[in-house]
Tab-separated table of C-alpha atoms in Angstrom:
chain	number	residue	atom	x	y	z
A	1	MET	CA	-103.838	-13.106	208.059
A	2	GLN	CA	-103.492	-14.744	204.700
A	3	ASN	CA	-100.391	-14.774	202.586
A	4	ARG	CA	-100.784	-13.024	199.271
A	5	THR	CA	-99.828	-14.556	195.921
A	6	LYS	CA	-96.832	-13.602	193.846
A	7	ASN	CA	-98.255	-10.103	193.348
A	8	PHE	CA	-96.560	-9.250	196.578
A	9	ILE	CA	-94.756	-10.968	199.420
A	10	LYS	CA	-96.116	-10.564	202.887
A	11	ARG	CA	-93.705	-11.384	205.678
A	12	PHE	CA	-94.692	-12.086	209.256
A	13	VAL	CA	-92.063	-9.912	210.866
A	14	LEU	CA	-92.555	-11.145	214.399
A	15	PHE	CA	-94.901	-13.624	216.001
A	16	LEU	CA	-94.890	-12.432	219.564
A	17	VAL	CA	-95.804	-14.654	222.441
A	18	ILE	CA	-98.980	-12.654	222.453
A	19	THR	CA	-99.547	-13.663	218.857
A	20	PHE	CA	-99.076	-10.307	217.316
A	21	VAL	CA	-98.681	-11.193	213.683
A	22	VAL	CA	-96.834	-8.539	211.816
A	23	SER	CA	-97.243	-8.175	208.165
A	24	SER	CA	-95.683	-5.090	206.781
A	25	MET	CA	-97.218	-3.162	204.050
A	26	PHE	CA	-95.030	-3.234	201.059
A	27	VAL	CA	-93.168	-6.010	202.694
A	28	TYR	CA	-89.696	-7.328	202.206
A	29	PRO	CA	-87.348	-9.767	203.808
A	30	LYS	CA	-83.598	-9.284	203.553
A	31	MET	CA	-83.650	-10.376	199.954
A	32	THR	CA	-85.568	-10.014	196.737
A	33	ILE	CA	-89.100	-8.743	197.118
A	34	ALA	CA	-92.053	-8.685	194.824
A	35	ASP	CA	-92.774	-5.008	194.584
A	36	HIS	CA	-96.482	-4.693	195.034
A	37	ILE	CA	-98.937	-2.993	197.300
A	38	ASP	CA	-102.632	-3.604	197.342
A	39	SER	CA	-103.936	-0.078	196.911
A	40	GLU	CA	-107.406	1.186	197.460
A	41	LEU	CA	-109.421	1.895	194.343
A	42	VAL	CA	-109.818	5.540	193.478
A	43	GLN	CA	-113.171	6.528	192.057
A	44	SER	CA	-113.224	8.782	189.029
A	45	THR	CA	-114.653	8.830	185.538
A	46	SER	CA	-112.679	5.621	185.108
A	47	THR	CA	-111.882	3.051	187.766
A	48	THR	CA	-108.332	3.675	188.928
A	49	LYS	CA	-105.822	1.988	191.154
A	50	GLU	CA	-102.892	3.604	192.931
A	51	ILE	CA	-99.496	2.636	191.680
A	52	GLN	CA	-97.321	2.432	194.727
A	53	LYS	CA	-93.896	1.421	193.671
A	54	VAL	CA	-90.878	3.141	192.289
A	55	PHE	CA	-88.494	5.710	193.574
A	56	PRO	CA	-85.512	6.963	191.592
A	57	ASP	CA	-81.944	8.072	192.045
A	58	ALA	CA	-81.149	11.611	191.107
A	59	ALA	CA	-77.943	13.362	190.226
A	60	PRO	CA	-74.878	14.451	192.176
A	61	ALA	CA	-75.725	15.494	195.709
A	62	PRO	CA	-74.422	18.793	197.040
A	63	LYS	CA	-71.457	18.708	199.370
A	64	LYS	CA	-73.547	19.857	202.310
A	65	ASN	CA	-76.826	18.027	202.186
A	66	THR	CA	-78.640	19.249	205.304
A	67	GLY	CA	-82.104	19.952	203.937
A	68	ASP	CA	-82.268	23.060	206.154
A	69	GLU	CA	-82.459	25.604	203.332
A	70	PRO	CA	-85.606	27.767	203.503
A	71	PRO	CA	-88.309	27.552	200.811
A	72	ARG	CA	-87.724	29.757	197.789
A	73	ASN	CA	-89.737	31.213	194.919
A	74	LEU	CA	-90.833	28.809	192.211
A	75	GLN	CA	-89.066	30.778	189.486
A	76	ASP	CA	-85.793	30.225	191.352
A	77	VAL	CA	-86.252	26.463	191.566
A	78	LYS	CA	-84.580	23.976	189.257
A	79	VAL	CA	-84.637	20.263	190.004
A	80	ILE	CA	-82.926	17.218	188.598
A	81	PRO	CA	-85.557	14.776	187.313
A	82	GLY	CA	-85.537	11.281	188.747
A	83	GLY	CA	-86.837	8.086	187.212
A	84	GLN	CA	-84.747	5.671	189.283
A	85	SER	CA	-86.227	2.659	190.999
A	86	ILE	CA	-85.826	2.926	194.757
A	87	GLY	CA	-86.619	0.757	197.739
A	88	VAL	CA	-88.612	2.293	200.567
A	89	GLN	CA	-88.398	1.340	204.236
A	90	LEU	CA	-90.819	2.895	206.721
A	91	GLU	CA	-91.107	2.710	210.493
A	92	THR	CA	-94.434	3.721	211.976
A	93	LYS	CA	-95.049	6.117	214.859
A	94	GLY	CA	-95.887	3.554	217.490
A	95	VAL	CA	-97.347	0.160	216.598
A	96	LEU	CA	-100.209	-0.060	214.119
A	97	VAL	CA	-103.195	-2.322	214.836
A	98	VAL	CA	-104.156	-4.143	211.628
A	99	GLY	CA	-106.597	-6.746	212.915
A	100	HIS	CA	-108.196	-8.681	215.787
A	101	HIS	CA	-108.030	-12.391	216.564
A	102	LEU	CA	-109.622	-14.650	219.167
A	103	VAL	CA	-107.725	-16.084	222.124
A	104	ASN	CA	-108.770	-19.493	223.467
A	105	GLY	CA	-109.191	-18.541	227.138
A	106	ASN	CA	-110.671	-20.541	230.018
A	107	LYS	CA	-113.932	-18.606	229.641
A	108	GLY	CA	-114.184	-19.097	225.900
A	109	ASP	CA	-112.815	-17.385	222.817
A	110	ILE	CA	-112.247	-13.651	223.161
A	111	SER	CA	-110.162	-10.837	221.712
A	112	PRO	CA	-108.958	-8.792	224.710
A	113	GLY	CA	-107.868	-5.973	222.408
A	114	GLU	CA	-111.265	-5.740	220.768
A	115	LYS	CA	-112.952	-5.891	224.186
A	116	ALA	CA	-110.787	-2.912	225.201
A	117	LYS	CA	-112.281	-1.068	222.200
A	118	ILE	CA	-108.973	-0.889	220.347
A	119	ASN	CA	-109.861	-0.535	216.672
A	120	VAL	CA	-108.151	-1.562	213.469
A	121	GLY	CA	-106.180	1.499	212.363
A	122	ASP	CA	-105.370	2.621	215.915
A	123	VAL	CA	-101.717	3.201	216.753
A	124	ILE	CA	-100.471	1.989	220.142
A	125	VAL	CA	-98.200	4.773	221.404
A	126	LYS	CA	-97.892	4.051	225.149
A	127	ILE	CA	-98.313	1.182	227.604
A	128	ASN	CA	-98.354	1.972	231.325
A	129	GLY	CA	-97.154	5.474	230.478
A	130	GLU	CA	-94.069	4.256	228.600
A	131	LYS	CA	-93.554	5.092	224.930
A	132	ILE	CA	-93.933	2.201	222.483
A	133	LYS	CA	-91.695	2.353	219.416
A	134	GLU	CA	-91.812	-1.172	218.020
A	135	MET	CA	-93.583	-4.486	218.430
A	136	SER	CA	-90.913	-6.060	220.587
A	137	ASP	CA	-91.541	-3.336	223.195
A	138	ILE	CA	-94.981	-4.798	223.893
A	139	LYS	CA	-94.077	-8.379	224.758
A	140	SER	CA	-92.731	-7.759	228.267
A	141	TYR	CA	-95.767	-5.663	229.268
A	142	VAL	CA	-98.137	-8.430	228.174
A	143	GLU	CA	-96.240	-11.152	230.031
A	144	GLU	CA	-95.955	-9.099	233.218
A	145	ALA	CA	-99.611	-8.056	233.230
A	146	GLY	CA	-100.731	-11.603	232.460
A	147	LYS	CA	-98.683	-13.264	235.199
A	148	ASN	CA	-99.737	-10.671	237.786
A	149	LYS	CA	-103.364	-10.629	236.607
A	150	LYS	CA	-103.224	-6.890	236.077
A	151	MET	CA	-104.646	-4.528	233.502
A	152	MET	CA	-102.368	-2.702	231.085
A	153	ASP	CA	-102.943	1.024	230.619
A	154	VAL	CA	-102.858	1.432	226.844
A	155	THR	CA	-102.781	4.740	224.972
A	156	VAL	CA	-103.721	4.697	221.304
A	157	LYS	CA	-103.830	7.365	218.659
A	158	ARG	CA	-106.966	7.325	216.526
A	159	GLY	CA	-106.814	9.947	213.816
A	160	LYS	CA	-106.204	13.215	215.637
A	161	SER	CA	-107.550	11.883	218.942
A	162	THR	CA	-105.634	10.196	221.764
A	163	ILE	CA	-107.559	7.524	223.668
A	164	ASP	CA	-106.708	5.759	226.934
A	165	THR	CA	-108.054	2.290	227.637
A	166	LYS	CA	-107.356	-0.719	229.839
A	167	LEU	CA	-106.489	-4.131	228.445
A	168	GLU	CA	-106.131	-7.440	230.277
A	169	PRO	CA	-104.119	-10.213	228.570
A	170	VAL	CA	-105.700	-13.675	228.442
A	171	LEU	CA	-103.863	-16.976	228.805
A	172	ASP	CA	-104.316	-19.119	225.710
A	173	GLU	CA	-105.348	-22.563	226.978
A	174	LYS	CA	-103.678	-24.416	224.118
A	175	GLU	CA	-100.427	-22.494	223.774
A	176	LYS	CA	-100.086	-21.501	227.443
A	177	GLN	CA	-99.073	-17.993	226.445
A	178	PHE	CA	-100.600	-14.629	227.309
A	179	LYS	CA	-102.162	-12.891	224.347
A	180	ILE	CA	-104.117	-9.732	223.653
A	181	GLY	CA	-105.845	-10.695	220.412
A	182	LEU	CA	-104.373	-8.023	218.146
A	183	TYR	CA	-102.479	-8.244	214.882
A	184	ILE	CA	-99.912	-5.453	214.746
A	185	ARG	CA	-97.239	-4.018	212.487
A	186	ASP	CA	-94.445	-1.476	212.991
A	187	SER	CA	-92.809	-1.268	209.568
A	188	ALA	CA	-93.437	-1.427	205.849
A	189	ALA	CA	-91.328	-1.745	202.740
A	190	GLY	CA	-91.706	-1.659	198.978
A	191	ILE	CA	-90.447	0.029	195.840
A	192	GLY	CA	-91.328	3.183	193.958
A	193	THR	CA	-89.897	5.803	191.591
A	194	MET	CA	-88.084	8.999	192.427
A	195	THR	CA	-89.576	12.132	190.900
A	196	PHE	CA	-87.009	14.857	191.499
A	197	TYR	CA	-84.027	15.964	193.506
A	198	ASP	CA	-83.155	19.563	194.453
A	199	PRO	CA	-79.381	20.111	194.109
A	200	VAL	CA	-79.516	23.235	196.293
A	201	SER	CA	-81.115	21.755	199.422
A	202	GLY	CA	-80.624	18.020	198.890
A	203	LYS	CA	-84.377	17.489	199.266
A	204	TYR	CA	-86.193	15.001	197.072
A	205	GLY	CA	-89.735	13.931	196.243
A	206	ALA	CA	-90.964	10.531	195.096
A	207	LEU	CA	-94.061	8.441	194.405
A	208	GLY	CA	-96.574	11.260	193.908
A	209	HIS	CA	-99.176	9.906	196.348
A	210	VAL	CA	-99.491	8.779	199.947
A	211	ILE	CA	-98.406	5.340	201.156
A	212	SER	CA	-101.336	3.687	202.929
A	213	ASP	CA	-101.394	0.545	205.025
A	214	MET	CA	-102.561	-2.385	202.902
A	215	ASP	CA	-104.997	-3.634	205.567
A	216	THR	CA	-106.408	-0.478	207.138
A	217	LYS	CA	-106.192	1.585	203.913
A	218	LYS	CA	-105.138	4.525	206.079
A	219	PRO	CA	-102.040	6.691	205.484
A	220	ILE	CA	-99.022	5.480	207.425
A	221	GLU	CA	-97.736	7.944	210.011
A	222	ILE	CA	-93.996	7.532	209.911
A	223	GLU	CA	-91.501	7.785	212.730
A	224	ASP	CA	-88.534	7.256	210.445
A	225	GLY	CA	-87.756	5.890	207.030
A	226	SER	CA	-85.133	5.500	204.361
A	227	ILE	CA	-84.768	5.035	200.627
A	228	VAL	CA	-82.267	2.645	199.060
A	229	HIS	CA	-81.153	1.592	195.589
A	230	SER	CA	-83.503	-0.825	193.849
A	231	SER	CA	-83.256	-2.970	190.724
A	232	VAL	CA	-86.238	-3.977	188.561
A	233	THR	CA	-86.107	-7.727	187.925
A	234	SER	CA	-89.232	-8.275	185.826
A	235	ILE	CA	-92.481	-6.744	184.599
A	236	GLU	CA	-95.963	-8.195	184.725
A	237	LYS	CA	-97.843	-6.546	181.859
A	238	GLY	CA	-101.105	-4.805	182.512
A	239	ASP	CA	-104.333	-5.586	180.697
A	240	ASN	CA	-107.896	-4.317	180.813
A	241	GLY	CA	-109.106	-4.857	184.365
A	242	ILE	CA	-105.731	-6.156	185.555
A	243	PRO	CA	-103.077	-3.571	186.503
A	244	GLY	CA	-99.538	-4.674	185.722
A	245	GLU	CA	-96.610	-4.277	188.075
A	246	LYS	CA	-92.881	-3.945	188.358
A	247	GLN	CA	-91.100	-6.494	190.475
A	248	ALA	CA	-87.847	-5.394	192.054
A	249	ARG	CA	-85.311	-6.182	194.712
A	250	PHE	CA	-83.364	-4.130	197.183
A	251	GLU	CA	-81.274	-4.734	200.259
A	252	GLU	CA	-81.657	-3.169	203.667
A	253	GLY	CA	-78.709	-2.241	205.810
A	254	ASN	CA	-75.948	0.097	204.707
A	255	HIS	CA	-77.457	0.873	201.303
A	256	ARG	CA	-79.439	3.887	202.525
A	257	ILE	CA	-79.268	6.853	200.160
A	258	GLY	CA	-81.713	9.175	201.878
A	259	SER	CA	-84.184	9.792	204.688
A	260	ILE	CA	-87.972	9.793	204.588
A	261	LYS	CA	-89.386	12.639	206.658
A	262	ARG	CA	-92.923	12.966	205.310
A	263	ASN	CA	-95.616	10.754	203.800
A	264	THR	CA	-98.344	12.964	202.327
A	265	ASP	CA	-101.076	12.922	199.695
A	266	TYR	CA	-98.410	13.993	197.187
A	267	GLY	CA	-95.694	11.460	197.905
A	268	ILE	CA	-92.784	10.792	200.222
A	269	PHE	CA	-90.200	13.447	200.967
A	270	GLY	CA	-86.830	13.648	202.669
A	271	VAL	CA	-83.164	14.476	202.147
A	272	LEU	CA	-80.577	12.594	200.115
A	273	GLU	CA	-77.502	11.493	202.046
A	274	LYS	CA	-75.434	10.000	199.229
A	275	GLU	CA	-74.649	10.960	195.679
A	276	ILE	CA	-76.746	9.220	193.058
A	277	ASP	CA	-76.149	9.097	189.349
A	278	HIS	CA	-78.515	9.950	186.534
A	279	GLU	CA	-77.599	8.536	183.157
A	280	LYS	CA	-79.784	10.857	181.088
A	281	TYR	CA	-80.148	14.097	183.020
A	282	ASN	CA	-77.386	15.443	185.227
A	283	LYS	CA	-78.335	19.109	185.069
A	284	PRO	CA	-81.211	20.904	186.779
A	285	PHE	CA	-84.475	21.543	184.912
A	286	PRO	CA	-86.941	24.381	185.528
A	287	VAL	CA	-90.418	23.407	186.718
A	288	ALA	CA	-93.817	24.346	185.325
A	289	LEU	CA	-96.962	25.567	187.051
A	290	SER	CA	-100.211	23.799	186.220
A	291	HIS	CA	-101.367	26.540	183.849
A	292	GLU	CA	-98.168	26.106	181.816
A	293	VAL	CA	-98.854	22.445	181.056
A	294	GLU	CA	-100.091	21.872	177.515
A	295	GLU	CA	-102.143	19.105	175.988
A	296	GLY	CA	-99.910	17.149	173.643
A	297	PRO	CA	-96.609	15.251	173.644
A	298	ALA	CA	-94.461	14.814	176.751
A	299	LYS	CA	-91.926	12.351	178.184
A	300	ILE	CA	-91.689	10.216	181.294
A	301	LEU	CA	-88.560	8.764	182.883
A	302	THR	CA	-88.720	5.335	184.485
A	303	VAL	CA	-86.932	1.984	184.866
A	304	ILE	CA	-88.258	-1.221	183.318
A	305	ASN	CA	-85.059	-3.285	183.439
A	306	GLY	CA	-82.383	-3.322	186.127
A	307	GLU	CA	-81.435	0.217	187.107
A	308	GLU	CA	-81.426	1.782	183.635
A	309	ILE	CA	-83.497	4.961	183.418
A	310	GLU	CA	-85.242	5.250	180.058
A	311	GLU	CA	-87.241	8.010	178.400
A	312	PHE	CA	-90.662	7.185	176.958
A	313	ASP	CA	-93.256	9.115	174.946
A	314	ILE	CA	-96.623	9.973	176.436
A	315	GLU	CA	-99.508	12.288	175.601
A	316	ILE	CA	-101.003	14.831	177.982
A	317	VAL	CA	-104.680	14.194	177.240
A	318	SER	CA	-105.912	16.929	179.570
A	319	SER	CA	-104.542	19.171	182.296
A	320	VAL	CA	-106.454	21.166	184.875
A	321	PRO	CA	-104.966	24.517	185.992
A	322	GLN	CA	-105.084	24.384	189.789
A	323	ASN	CA	-104.981	27.140	192.392
A	324	ASN	CA	-105.242	24.665	195.258
A	325	PRO	CA	-103.512	21.308	195.773
A	326	SER	CA	-105.182	18.307	194.166
A	327	THR	CA	-103.812	14.846	193.495
A	328	LYS	CA	-105.249	14.406	190.009
A	329	GLY	CA	-104.125	17.275	187.800
A	330	MET	CA	-103.503	15.557	184.487
A	331	VAL	CA	-104.812	12.672	182.427
A	332	ILE	CA	-101.955	11.029	180.546
A	333	GLN	CA	-101.681	8.272	177.950
A	334	ILE	CA	-98.674	6.108	177.105
A	335	THR	CA	-97.883	6.296	173.375
A	336	ASP	CA	-94.353	4.871	173.301
A	337	PRO	CA	-94.328	1.561	171.335
A	338	LYS	CA	-91.530	0.037	173.419
A	339	LEU	CA	-93.169	0.826	176.757
A	340	LEU	CA	-96.529	-0.477	175.544
A	341	LYS	CA	-94.884	-3.682	174.367
A	342	GLU	CA	-92.936	-4.246	177.594
A	343	THR	CA	-95.484	-3.143	180.197
A	344	GLY	CA	-98.848	-2.701	178.506
A	345	GLY	CA	-98.889	0.905	179.689
A	346	ILE	CA	-98.764	2.283	183.230
A	347	VAL	CA	-97.948	-0.342	185.852
A	348	GLN	CA	-97.641	-0.415	189.610
A	349	GLY	CA	-94.154	0.718	190.503
A	350	MET	CA	-94.217	3.453	187.886
A	351	SER	CA	-95.793	5.851	190.342
A	352	GLY	CA	-93.536	8.859	190.828
A	353	SER	CA	-92.029	8.695	187.333
A	354	PRO	CA	-91.310	12.333	186.378
A	355	ILE	CA	-93.155	13.928	183.467
A	356	ILE	CA	-91.180	16.355	181.281
A	357	GLN	CA	-92.607	18.745	178.700
A	358	ASN	CA	-90.971	21.644	176.843
A	359	GLY	CA	-87.774	21.271	178.847
A	360	LYS	CA	-89.552	21.526	182.211
A	361	VAL	CA	-90.529	19.053	184.917
A	362	ILE	CA	-94.318	19.291	185.057
A	363	GLY	CA	-95.376	16.454	187.353
A	364	ALA	CA	-95.364	12.736	188.093
A	365	VAL	CA	-97.317	9.614	187.156
A	366	THR	CA	-99.591	8.561	190.029
A	367	HIS	CA	-102.492	6.320	188.957
A	368	VAL	CA	-103.472	3.873	186.236
A	369	PHE	CA	-106.971	3.407	184.847
A	370	VAL	CA	-107.725	-0.226	185.572
A	371	ASN	CA	-110.024	-0.511	182.554
A	372	ASP	CA	-107.389	1.096	180.293
A	373	PRO	CA	-103.795	0.542	181.479
A	374	THR	CA	-102.415	2.772	178.727
A	375	SER	CA	-103.865	5.775	180.576
A	376	GLY	CA	-103.872	7.246	184.048
A	377	TYR	CA	-103.450	10.326	186.203
A	378	GLY	CA	-100.542	12.595	186.956
A	379	VAL	CA	-99.999	15.121	189.739
A	380	HIS	CA	-98.676	18.635	189.090
A	381	ILE	CA	-95.113	19.167	190.307
A	382	GLU	CA	-95.955	22.299	192.309
A	383	TRP	CA	-97.776	20.345	195.011
A	384	MET	CA	-94.861	17.946	195.439
A	385	LEU	CA	-92.423	20.865	195.724
A	386	GLN	CA	-94.619	22.373	198.446
A	387	ASP	CA	-94.672	19.199	200.517
A	388	ALA	CA	-90.906	18.850	200.077
A	389	ASP	CA	-90.613	22.375	201.583
A	390	ILE	CA	-88.715	23.562	198.529
A	391	ILE	CA	-91.289	26.269	197.782
A	392	PRO	CA	-93.704	27.944	200.248
A	393	HIS	CA	-97.211	26.556	200.655
A	394	ARG	CA	-99.840	28.661	198.970
A	395	GLU	CA	-102.795	29.869	200.969
A	396	GLU	CA	-105.811	28.048	199.611
A	397	LYS	CA	-108.138	30.297	197.657
A	398	GLN	CA	-111.782	30.174	198.691
A	399	THR	CA	-114.486	29.999	196.041
A	400	ALA	CA	-117.685	31.929	196.720
A	401	ALA	CA	-120.882	29.874	196.742
């Protein structure tokens, strides 16, 4: 696996004796990270690129922040808009396979994992019937099977299917270590922007789109996760054909401010566990349905320096009333002179920045047009509220052919 440039830092989390190289997705060491994720291109009328980076702090958390409150009607919902930069730490369900490599065995070069028909994107969930939670769980099974010349019974999850296979480790002739020829990863980290926080339930939503693995391009299935405070250290301006990005730092450890329970097409969702401040908005705002969104002026909240949340002018170029969930509900354009000067428009890390119009939270920034960084897509807030389990999920309406 190759190290990326300054656009993002890739850390080899663990180089197991079996040569499992771990490179987490929005990776971080226990220090400053370059907040960047290589995102897949999204095809549309304009070429777009996902902006996977910034989660915000919200306002005072309720005294009892359990997240167990049932969904309620949209007209009863008021949320506190976000805008804060947050660090994201994810742990996968099982161990994700992100690549194959050859092992120099006595019968030639071979990848035992590939021979066992384990594919990139598979998730190793069991070995010899025992649950696998992290990469370090695998090492002892490989050594034992290799020394005893036995097969390992490996269970992988591939999409919605569960597949059993047998894998025999091979002794690397040069390194004298048993290997299985797979690159794996069990965690990911990066930054993003918080969209909203519900003061009634303690639930929050951030990012506005799914977090995908940078190698497999598939959504990450999470076992656990947390959000932490983050500080923006610099901005790389965007230009035509070159998306800009926020760079930020955060610390792992005891700085957790909330859980991550879901990673969906509409963002990440969980429950806040600590109070977080909001400099501009400390009272709840009503939310708007897609048909209430108007073409014309609006505001976004985001951080471009340190932890200061700022308000910037944008234009809603178009908005599509939606009866069913869809990730691209609005086309937006940055019009604020300061934001254009500092960032060039929408940059990676701005994803999740809340959009406010007519005193209501209407959605979040999600994508930038690569060929025009002043413009991009936004998602309607209703779909984020559904996935946060703050409002009930609508039954999808069928259209007659």
